[in-house]
Coordinates of C-alpha atoms and ligand atoms in Angstrom, one line a residue:
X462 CA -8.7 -8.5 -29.9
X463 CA -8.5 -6.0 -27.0
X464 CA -5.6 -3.4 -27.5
X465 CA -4.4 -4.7 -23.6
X466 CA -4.3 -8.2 -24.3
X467 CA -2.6 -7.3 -28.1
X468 CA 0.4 -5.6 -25.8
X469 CA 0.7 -8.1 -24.0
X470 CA 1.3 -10.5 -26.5
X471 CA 3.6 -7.9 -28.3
X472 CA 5.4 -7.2 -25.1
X473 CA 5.8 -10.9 -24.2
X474 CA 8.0 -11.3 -27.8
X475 CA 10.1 -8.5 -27.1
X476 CA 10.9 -9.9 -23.8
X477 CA 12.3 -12.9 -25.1
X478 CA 16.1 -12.9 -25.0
X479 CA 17.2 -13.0 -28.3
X480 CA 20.3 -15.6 -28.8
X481 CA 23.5 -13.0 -29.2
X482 CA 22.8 -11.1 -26.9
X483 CA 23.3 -11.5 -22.8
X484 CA 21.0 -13.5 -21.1
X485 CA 19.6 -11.0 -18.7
X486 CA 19.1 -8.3 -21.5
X487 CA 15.8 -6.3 -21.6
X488 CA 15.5 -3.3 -23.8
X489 CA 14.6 -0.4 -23.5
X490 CA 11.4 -0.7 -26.2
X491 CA 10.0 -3.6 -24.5
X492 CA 10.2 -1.9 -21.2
X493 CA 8.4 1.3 -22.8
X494 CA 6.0 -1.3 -24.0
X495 CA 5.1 -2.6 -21.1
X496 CA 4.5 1.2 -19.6
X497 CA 2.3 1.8 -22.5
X498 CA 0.3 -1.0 -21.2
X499 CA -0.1 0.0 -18.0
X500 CA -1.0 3.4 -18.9
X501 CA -3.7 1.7 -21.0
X502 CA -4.9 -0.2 -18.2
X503 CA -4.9 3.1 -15.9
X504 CA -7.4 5.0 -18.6
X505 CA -9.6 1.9 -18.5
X506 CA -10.3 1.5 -15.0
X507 CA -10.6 5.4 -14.9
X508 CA -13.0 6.0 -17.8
X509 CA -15.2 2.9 -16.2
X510 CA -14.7 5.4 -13.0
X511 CA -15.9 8.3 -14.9
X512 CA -19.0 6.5 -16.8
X513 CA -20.7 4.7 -13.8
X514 CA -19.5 5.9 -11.0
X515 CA -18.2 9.8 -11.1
X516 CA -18.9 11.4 -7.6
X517 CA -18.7 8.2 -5.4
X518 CA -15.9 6.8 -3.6
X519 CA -15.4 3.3 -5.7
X520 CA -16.5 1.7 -9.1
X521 CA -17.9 -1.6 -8.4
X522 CA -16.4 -2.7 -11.8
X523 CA -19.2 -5.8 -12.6
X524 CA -22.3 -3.9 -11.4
X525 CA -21.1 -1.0 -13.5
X526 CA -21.9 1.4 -10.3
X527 CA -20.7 3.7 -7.9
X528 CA -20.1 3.1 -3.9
X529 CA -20.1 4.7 -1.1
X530 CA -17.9 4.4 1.7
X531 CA -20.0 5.9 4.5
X532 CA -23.3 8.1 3.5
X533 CA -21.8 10.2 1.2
X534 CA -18.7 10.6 -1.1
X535 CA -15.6 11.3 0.2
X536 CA -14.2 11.1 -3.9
X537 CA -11.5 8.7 -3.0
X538 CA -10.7 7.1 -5.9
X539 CA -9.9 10.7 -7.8
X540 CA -7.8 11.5 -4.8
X541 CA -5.9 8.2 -4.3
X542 CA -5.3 8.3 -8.1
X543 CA -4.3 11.8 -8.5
X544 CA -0.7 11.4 -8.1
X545 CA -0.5 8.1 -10.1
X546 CA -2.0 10.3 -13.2
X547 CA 0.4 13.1 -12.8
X548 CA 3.6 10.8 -12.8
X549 CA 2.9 8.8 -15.8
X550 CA 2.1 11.8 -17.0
X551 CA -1.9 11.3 -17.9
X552 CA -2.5 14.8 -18.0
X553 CA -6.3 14.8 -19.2
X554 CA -7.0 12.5 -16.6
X555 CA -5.0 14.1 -13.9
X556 CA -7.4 17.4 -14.8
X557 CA -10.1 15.6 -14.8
X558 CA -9.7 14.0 -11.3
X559 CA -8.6 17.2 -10.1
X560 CA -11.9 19.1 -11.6
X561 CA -13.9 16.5 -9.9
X562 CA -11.9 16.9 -6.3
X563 CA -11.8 20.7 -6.1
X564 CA -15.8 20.8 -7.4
X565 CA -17.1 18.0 -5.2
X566 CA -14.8 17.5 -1.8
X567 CA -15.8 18.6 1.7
X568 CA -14.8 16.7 4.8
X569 CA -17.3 19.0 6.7
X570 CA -19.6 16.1 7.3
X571 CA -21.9 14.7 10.4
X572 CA -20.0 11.1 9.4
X573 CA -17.7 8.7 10.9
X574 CA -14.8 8.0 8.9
X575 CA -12.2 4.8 9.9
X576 CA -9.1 7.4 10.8
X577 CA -6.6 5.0 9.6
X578 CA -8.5 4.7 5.7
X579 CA -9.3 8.1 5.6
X580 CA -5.5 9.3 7.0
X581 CA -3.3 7.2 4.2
X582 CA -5.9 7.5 1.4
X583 CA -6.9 11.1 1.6
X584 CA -3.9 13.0 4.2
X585 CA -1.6 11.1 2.1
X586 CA -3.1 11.8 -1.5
X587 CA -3.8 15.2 -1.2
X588 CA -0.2 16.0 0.8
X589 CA 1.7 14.2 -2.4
X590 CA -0.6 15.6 -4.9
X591 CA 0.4 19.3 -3.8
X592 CA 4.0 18.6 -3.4
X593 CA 3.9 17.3 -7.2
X594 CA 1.2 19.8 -8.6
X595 CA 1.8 22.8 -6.6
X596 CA -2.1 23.6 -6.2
X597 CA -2.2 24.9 -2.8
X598 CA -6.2 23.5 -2.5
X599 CA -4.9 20.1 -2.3
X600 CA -2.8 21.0 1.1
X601 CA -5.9 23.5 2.2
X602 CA -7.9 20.1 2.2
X603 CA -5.3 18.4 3.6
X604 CA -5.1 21.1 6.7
X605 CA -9.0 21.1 7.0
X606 CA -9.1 16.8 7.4
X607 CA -6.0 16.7 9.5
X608 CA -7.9 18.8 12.1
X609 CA -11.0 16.9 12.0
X610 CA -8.9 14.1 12.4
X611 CA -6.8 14.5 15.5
X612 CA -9.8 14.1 18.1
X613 CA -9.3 10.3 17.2
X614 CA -6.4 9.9 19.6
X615 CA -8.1 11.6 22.7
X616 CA -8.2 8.7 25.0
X617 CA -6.3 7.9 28.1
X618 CA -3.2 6.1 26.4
X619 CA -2.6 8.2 23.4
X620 CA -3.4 5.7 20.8
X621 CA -6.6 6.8 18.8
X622 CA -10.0 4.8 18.3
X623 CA -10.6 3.3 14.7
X624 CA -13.7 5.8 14.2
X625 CA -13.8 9.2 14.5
X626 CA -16.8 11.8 13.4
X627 CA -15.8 15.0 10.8
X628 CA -17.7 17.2 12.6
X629 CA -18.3 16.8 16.0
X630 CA -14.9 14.5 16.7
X631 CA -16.4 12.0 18.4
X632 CA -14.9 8.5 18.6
X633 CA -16.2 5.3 18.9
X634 CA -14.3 1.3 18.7
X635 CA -11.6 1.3 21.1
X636 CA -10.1 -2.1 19.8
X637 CA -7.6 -1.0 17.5
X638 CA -4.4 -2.5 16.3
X639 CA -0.9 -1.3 15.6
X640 CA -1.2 -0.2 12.2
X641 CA -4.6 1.6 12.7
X642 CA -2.7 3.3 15.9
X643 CA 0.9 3.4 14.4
X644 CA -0.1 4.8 10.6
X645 CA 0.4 8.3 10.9
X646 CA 4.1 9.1 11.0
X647 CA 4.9 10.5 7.2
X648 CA 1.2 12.6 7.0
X649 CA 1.1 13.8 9.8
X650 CA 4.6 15.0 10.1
X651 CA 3.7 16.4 6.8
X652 CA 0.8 18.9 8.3
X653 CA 3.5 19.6 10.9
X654 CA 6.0 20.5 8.3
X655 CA 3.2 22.5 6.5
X656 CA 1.1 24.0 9.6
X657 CA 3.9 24.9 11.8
X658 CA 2.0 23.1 14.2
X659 CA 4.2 20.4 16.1
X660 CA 0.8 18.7 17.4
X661 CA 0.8 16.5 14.1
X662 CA 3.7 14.7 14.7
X663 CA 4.1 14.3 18.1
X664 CA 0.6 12.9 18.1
X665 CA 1.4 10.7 16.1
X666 CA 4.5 9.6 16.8
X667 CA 3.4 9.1 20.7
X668 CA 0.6 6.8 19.5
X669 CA 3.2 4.4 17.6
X670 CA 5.2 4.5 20.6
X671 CA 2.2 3.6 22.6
X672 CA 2.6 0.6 21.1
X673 CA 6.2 -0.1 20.9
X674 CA 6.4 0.5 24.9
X675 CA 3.9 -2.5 25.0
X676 CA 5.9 -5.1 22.7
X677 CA 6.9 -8.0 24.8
X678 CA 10.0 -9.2 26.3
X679 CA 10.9 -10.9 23.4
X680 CA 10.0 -7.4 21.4
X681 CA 7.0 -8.0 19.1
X682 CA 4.2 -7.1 19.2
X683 CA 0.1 -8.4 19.2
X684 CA -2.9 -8.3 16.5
X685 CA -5.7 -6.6 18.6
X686 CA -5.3 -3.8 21.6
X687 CA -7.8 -2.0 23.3
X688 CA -6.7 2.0 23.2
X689 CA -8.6 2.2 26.6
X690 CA -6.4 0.6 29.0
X691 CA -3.1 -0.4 26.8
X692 CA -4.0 -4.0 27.4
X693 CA -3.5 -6.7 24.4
X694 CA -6.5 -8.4 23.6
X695 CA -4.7 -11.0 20.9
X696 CA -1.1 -11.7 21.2
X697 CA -0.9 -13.5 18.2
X698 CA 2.2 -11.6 16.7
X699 CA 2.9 -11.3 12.3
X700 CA 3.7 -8.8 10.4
X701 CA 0.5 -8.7 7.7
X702 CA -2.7 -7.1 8.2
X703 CA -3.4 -4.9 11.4
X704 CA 0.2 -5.0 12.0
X705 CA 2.0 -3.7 8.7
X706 CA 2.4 -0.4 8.4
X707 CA 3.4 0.3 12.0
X708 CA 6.4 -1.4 11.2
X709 CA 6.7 0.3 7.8
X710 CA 6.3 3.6 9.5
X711 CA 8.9 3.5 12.2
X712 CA 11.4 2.7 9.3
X713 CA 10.5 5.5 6.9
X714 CA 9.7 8.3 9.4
X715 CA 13.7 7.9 10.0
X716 CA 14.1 8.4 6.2
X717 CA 11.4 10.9 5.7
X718 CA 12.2 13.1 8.8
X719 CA 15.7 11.4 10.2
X720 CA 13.8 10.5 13.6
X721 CA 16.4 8.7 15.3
X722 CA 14.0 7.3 17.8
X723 CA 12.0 5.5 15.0
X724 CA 15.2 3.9 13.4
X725 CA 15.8 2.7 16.9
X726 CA 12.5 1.4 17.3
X727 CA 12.4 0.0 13.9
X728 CA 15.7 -2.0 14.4
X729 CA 14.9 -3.3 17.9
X730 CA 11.6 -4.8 15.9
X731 CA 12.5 -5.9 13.0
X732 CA 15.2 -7.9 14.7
X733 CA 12.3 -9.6 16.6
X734 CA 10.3 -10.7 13.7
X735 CA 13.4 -11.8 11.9
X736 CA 14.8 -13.8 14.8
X737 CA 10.9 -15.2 16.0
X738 CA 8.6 -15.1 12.5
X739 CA 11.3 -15.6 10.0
X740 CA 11.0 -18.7 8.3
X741 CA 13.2 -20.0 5.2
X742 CA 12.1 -22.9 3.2
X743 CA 13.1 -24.5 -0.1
X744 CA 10.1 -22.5 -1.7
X745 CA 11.6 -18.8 -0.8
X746 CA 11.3 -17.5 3.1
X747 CA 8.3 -16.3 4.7
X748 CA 6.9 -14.8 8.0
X749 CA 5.1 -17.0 10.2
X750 CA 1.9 -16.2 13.1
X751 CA 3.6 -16.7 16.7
X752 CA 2.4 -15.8 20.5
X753 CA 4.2 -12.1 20.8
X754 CA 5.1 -13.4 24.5
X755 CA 6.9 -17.1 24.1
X756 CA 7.5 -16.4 20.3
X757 CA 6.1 -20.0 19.7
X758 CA 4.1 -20.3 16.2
X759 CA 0.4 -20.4 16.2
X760 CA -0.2 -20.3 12.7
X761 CA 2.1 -20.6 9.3
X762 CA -0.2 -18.7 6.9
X763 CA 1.3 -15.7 4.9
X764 CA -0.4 -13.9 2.4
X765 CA -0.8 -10.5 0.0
X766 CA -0.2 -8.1 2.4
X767 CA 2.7 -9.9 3.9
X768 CA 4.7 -9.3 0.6
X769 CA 5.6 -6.0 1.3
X770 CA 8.3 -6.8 4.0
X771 CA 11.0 -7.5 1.4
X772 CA 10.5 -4.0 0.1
X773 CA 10.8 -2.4 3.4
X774 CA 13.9 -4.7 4.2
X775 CA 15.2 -3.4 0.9
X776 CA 15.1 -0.1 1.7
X777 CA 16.9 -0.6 5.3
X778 CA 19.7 -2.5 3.5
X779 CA 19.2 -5.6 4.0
X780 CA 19.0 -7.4 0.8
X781 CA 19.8 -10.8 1.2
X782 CA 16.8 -11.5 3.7
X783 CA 14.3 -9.3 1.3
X784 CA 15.9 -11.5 -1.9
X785 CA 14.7 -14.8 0.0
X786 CA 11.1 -12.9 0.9
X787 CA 10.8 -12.2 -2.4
X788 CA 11.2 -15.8 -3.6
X789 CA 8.5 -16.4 -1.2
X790 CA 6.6 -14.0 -2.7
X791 CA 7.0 -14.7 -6.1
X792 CA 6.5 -18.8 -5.1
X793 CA 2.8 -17.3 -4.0
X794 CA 2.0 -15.6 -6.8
X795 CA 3.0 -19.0 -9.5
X796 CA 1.7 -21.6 -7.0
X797 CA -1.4 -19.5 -7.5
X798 CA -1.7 -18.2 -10.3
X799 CA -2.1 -14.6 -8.8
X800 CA -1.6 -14.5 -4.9
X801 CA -4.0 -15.4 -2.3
X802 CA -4.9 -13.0 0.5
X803 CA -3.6 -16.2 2.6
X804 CA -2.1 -19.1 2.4
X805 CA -0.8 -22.5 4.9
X806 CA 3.2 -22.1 3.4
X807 CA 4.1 -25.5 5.5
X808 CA 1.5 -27.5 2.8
X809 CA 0.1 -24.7 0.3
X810 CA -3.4 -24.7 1.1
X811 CA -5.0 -21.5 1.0
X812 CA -7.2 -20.9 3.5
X813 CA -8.4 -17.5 2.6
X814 CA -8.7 -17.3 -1.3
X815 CA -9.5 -13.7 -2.4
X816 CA -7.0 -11.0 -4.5
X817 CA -8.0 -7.5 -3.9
X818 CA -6.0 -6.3 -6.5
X819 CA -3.1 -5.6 -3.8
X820 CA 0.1 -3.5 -4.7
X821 CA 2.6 -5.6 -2.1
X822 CA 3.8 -8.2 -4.5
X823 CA 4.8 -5.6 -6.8
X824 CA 6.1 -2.8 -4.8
X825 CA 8.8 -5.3 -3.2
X826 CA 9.9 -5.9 -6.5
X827 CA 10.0 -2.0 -7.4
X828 CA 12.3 -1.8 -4.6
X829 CA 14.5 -4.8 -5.2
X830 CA 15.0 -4.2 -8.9
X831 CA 15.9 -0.3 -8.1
X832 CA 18.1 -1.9 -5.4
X833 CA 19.8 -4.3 -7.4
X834 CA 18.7 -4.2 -10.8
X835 CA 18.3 -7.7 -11.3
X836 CA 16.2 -8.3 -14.1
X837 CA 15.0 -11.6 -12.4
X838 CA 12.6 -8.8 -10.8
X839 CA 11.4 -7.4 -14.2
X840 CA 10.3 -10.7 -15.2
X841 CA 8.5 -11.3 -11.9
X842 CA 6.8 -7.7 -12.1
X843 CA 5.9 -8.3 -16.0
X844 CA 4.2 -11.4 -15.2
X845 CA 2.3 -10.3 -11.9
X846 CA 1.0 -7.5 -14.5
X847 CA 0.0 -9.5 -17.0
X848 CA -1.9 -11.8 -15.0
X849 CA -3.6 -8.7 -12.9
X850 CA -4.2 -7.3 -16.6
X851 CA -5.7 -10.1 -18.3
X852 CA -7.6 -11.9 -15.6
X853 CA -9.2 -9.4 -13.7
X854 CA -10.4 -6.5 -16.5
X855 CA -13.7 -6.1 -16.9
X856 CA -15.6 -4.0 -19.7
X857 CA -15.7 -1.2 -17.4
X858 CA -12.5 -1.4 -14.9
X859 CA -10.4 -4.2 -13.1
X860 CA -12.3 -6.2 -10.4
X861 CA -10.9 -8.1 -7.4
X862 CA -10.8 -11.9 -7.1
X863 CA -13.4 -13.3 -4.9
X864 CA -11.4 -17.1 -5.2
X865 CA -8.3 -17.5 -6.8
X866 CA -9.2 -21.0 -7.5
X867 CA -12.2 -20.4 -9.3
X868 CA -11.3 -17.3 -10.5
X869 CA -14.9 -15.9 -10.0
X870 CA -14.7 -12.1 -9.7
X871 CA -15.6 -9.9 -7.1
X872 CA -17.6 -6.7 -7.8
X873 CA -14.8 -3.8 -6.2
X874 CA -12.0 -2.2 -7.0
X875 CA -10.0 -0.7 -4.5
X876 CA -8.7 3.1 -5.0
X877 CA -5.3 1.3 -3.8
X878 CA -5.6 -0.6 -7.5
X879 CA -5.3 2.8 -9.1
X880 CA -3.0 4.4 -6.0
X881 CA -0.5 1.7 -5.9
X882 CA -0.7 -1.2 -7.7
X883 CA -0.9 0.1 -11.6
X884 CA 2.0 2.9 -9.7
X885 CA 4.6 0.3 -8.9
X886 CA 4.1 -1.8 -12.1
X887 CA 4.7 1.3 -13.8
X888 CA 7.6 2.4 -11.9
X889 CA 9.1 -0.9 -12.3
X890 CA 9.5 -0.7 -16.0
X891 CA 9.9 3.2 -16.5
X892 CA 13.1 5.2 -16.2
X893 CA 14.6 6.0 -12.9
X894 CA 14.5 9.5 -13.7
X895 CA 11.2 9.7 -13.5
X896 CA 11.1 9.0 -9.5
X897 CA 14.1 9.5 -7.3
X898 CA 14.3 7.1 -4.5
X899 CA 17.0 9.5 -2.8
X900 CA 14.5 12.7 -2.6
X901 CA 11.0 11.3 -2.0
X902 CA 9.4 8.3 0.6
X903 CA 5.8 6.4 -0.1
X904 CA 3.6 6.4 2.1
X905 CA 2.0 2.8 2.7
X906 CA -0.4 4.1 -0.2
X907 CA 2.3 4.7 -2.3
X908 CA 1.6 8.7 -2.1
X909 CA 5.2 10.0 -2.3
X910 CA 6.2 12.2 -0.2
X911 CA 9.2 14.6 -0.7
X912 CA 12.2 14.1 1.7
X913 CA 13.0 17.9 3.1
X914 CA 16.2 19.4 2.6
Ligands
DMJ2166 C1 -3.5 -0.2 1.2 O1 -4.6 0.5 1.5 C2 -2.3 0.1 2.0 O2 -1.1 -0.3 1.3 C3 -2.3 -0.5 3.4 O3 -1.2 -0.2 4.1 C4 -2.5 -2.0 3.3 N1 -3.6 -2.4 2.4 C5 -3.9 -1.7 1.2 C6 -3.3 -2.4 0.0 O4 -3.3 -3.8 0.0

């Protein structure tokens, strides 16, 4: 029997609640248990990393290879992982991603790289990976990208194109979307805080404000914008992919930096999408599709990346809404069996099928059981684990779900797997001392960033 699946089954008798004690109670060994696990599950996907697919971006876990992004390696699964390694403490792979990195990484390349990928995977994982390991290389690479980056948001509103070339700086795709314009807060104010230079930020905070100037009269905003001429090219308003993390980022630059204009901007918002996409059922609550001008709903589907609102609305304080988000969210995930990337909620059919081994589910829960320490959100955590664990490993890694229905397998595995996903299971179950919510932010890669004095 695999040592994973043995834990499991170890882990799942230790969770039981024994008959004298309270009902709730978890101890301390099973929750050590279920770190050891994912710990376990962390060497595996990296050693399948290491054996087929050192020096590329990705291990395409079924295939047994290594991909490429763009024409050459940009090493982002060693630097999206880096800081996962160091805080549960897997120092000989932590070295080794860090040989691999400071041997192999140069972003002085003729390519074009998607700015919003490139800025939360690598500004992100390299800025965190300093601030926790000290090596100043990690923040000289971080300096070099940031300044092949900024050419992105040359056009006439501020708001950058999706594609921007390391060497030369030219851009190309104007049709962007709020969170590939409004994704930049928390690294960028980083390279200010680092540089000196104030250009960081206040690029980057006048391209999310691009797009908060253009929300509608009802204050939400569309899916698709062209960067061009500031006009909307699909109102449909929601709060999941191409839209996400511009919300997420007006809400933690005010708890990262204390910009007051971002908490503003953040509340005027999210009291949009509660009042307009907001929708409580018997099942749990979840966010709806609506027109961002007459706020009327164009399509109920929520999905994976939807799941992370409860976490953000944990953080801002308001618990009660992200409790009923996450009994939307955990409704997904056991309708399911493991979540869909979407899904109708008004009559359960999914309508698009995949799991890309996504965090979201799992980092709401981090935030709600550090909030309220609820244990209902250790068993929720434990079981979206297990299922991640035991479904989708393969001999060399963790693969993606192609149909959640079928459960045939996909041949990827996102750096975000390694980034986020095995970081917030982890976090879940290990002691709070070993991340303080008070001193550091995560970026929407789950980087953490430490909150200046
Ligand atoms: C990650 O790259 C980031 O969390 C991003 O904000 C959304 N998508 C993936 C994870 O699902």
């Amino acid at each position: 029997m695999r040592k994973i699946t043995l834990l499991i089954i170890l882990t799942g008798f230790l969770f039981q609640v024994p008959a004298v004690l309270p009902a709730q109670y978890l101890s301390d060994a099973a929750k050590k248990l279920q770190c050891d696990i994912i710990i376990d599950a962390c060497r595996h996907a990296w050693k399948g990393y290491i054996h087929d697919a050192s020096g590329y971006d990705a291990l395409m876990p079924i295939s047994k290879k290594g991909q490429n992004w763009y024409s050459s390696s940009l090493l982002m699964t060693p630097v999206d992982a880096f800081d996962t390694f160091y805080l549960l403490k897997m120092k000989h792979e932590a070295d080794e991603a860090k040989a691999i990195i400071f041997e192999g990484l140069s972003f002085n390349k003729n390519m074009d790289v998607q700015l919003f990928e490139v800025s939360i995977r690598f500004l992100g994982g390299l800025i965190s990976s300093y601030e926790l390991d000290g090596d100043p290389r990690f923040l000289n690479l971080a300096k070099d990208l940031g300044k092949r980056l900024l050419p992105a948001f040359n056009s006439p509103t501020g708001m950058p194109f999706r594609y921007v070339n390391l060497q030369t700086g030219k851009t190309r795709d104007p049709l962007s979307n709020p969170a590939e314009i409004g994704t930049y807060l928390l690294e960028f104010g980083k390279l200010t805080q680092y540089t000196g230079d104030s250009v960081y930020y206040k690029t980057a905070k006048k391209a999310s404000f691009e797009v908060f100037k253009r929300r509608s009269k009802i204050g939400l905003v569309g899916t698709i914008i062209d960067v061009n001429t500031g006009n909307w090219v699909n109102a449909e308003s929601q709060i999941g992919a191409r839209i996400d993390s511009y919300y997420e980022y007006l809400y933690k630059s005010w708890l990262l930096f204390g910009d007051q204009d971002c908490k503003a901007a953040w509340e005027v918002s999210n009291d949009a999408i509660i009042k307009y996409l907001y929708v409580k059922t018997a099942k749990g609550a979840f966010f709806t599709r609506v027109d961002m001008n007459t706020g009327r709903e164009q399509q109920p589907l929520y999905g994976a990346l939807d799941a992370f609102y409860a976490g953000i609305l944990t953080l801002s304080g308001n618990l009660t809404l992200a409790q009923n988000i996450q009994q939307g969210n955990t409704y997904m995930w056991a309708k399911f069996h493991l979540e869909p990337e979407e899904f109708n909620f008004r009559n359960d059919s999914i309508t698009s099928p995949g799991y890309a081994l996504r965090p979201e589910n799992l980092e709401s829960c981090f935030y709600l059981y550090r909030a309220t320490k609820d244990e209902q959100y250790l068993r929720m955590a434990k079981r979206m684990t297990d299922d991640i664990l035991s479904k989708c490993k393969t001999t060399d890694g963790f693969a993606a779900v192609k149909d959640i229905r079928t459960m045939e397998l996909e041949d990827s595995m996102e750096s975000f797997f390694l980034a986020e996903t095995l970081k917030y299971a982890y976090l879940i179950f290990a002691p709070e001392s070993t991340l303080d919510l008070k001193k550091i932010v995560f970026t929407t890669e789950a980087h953490p960033l430490k909150i200046a004095k």
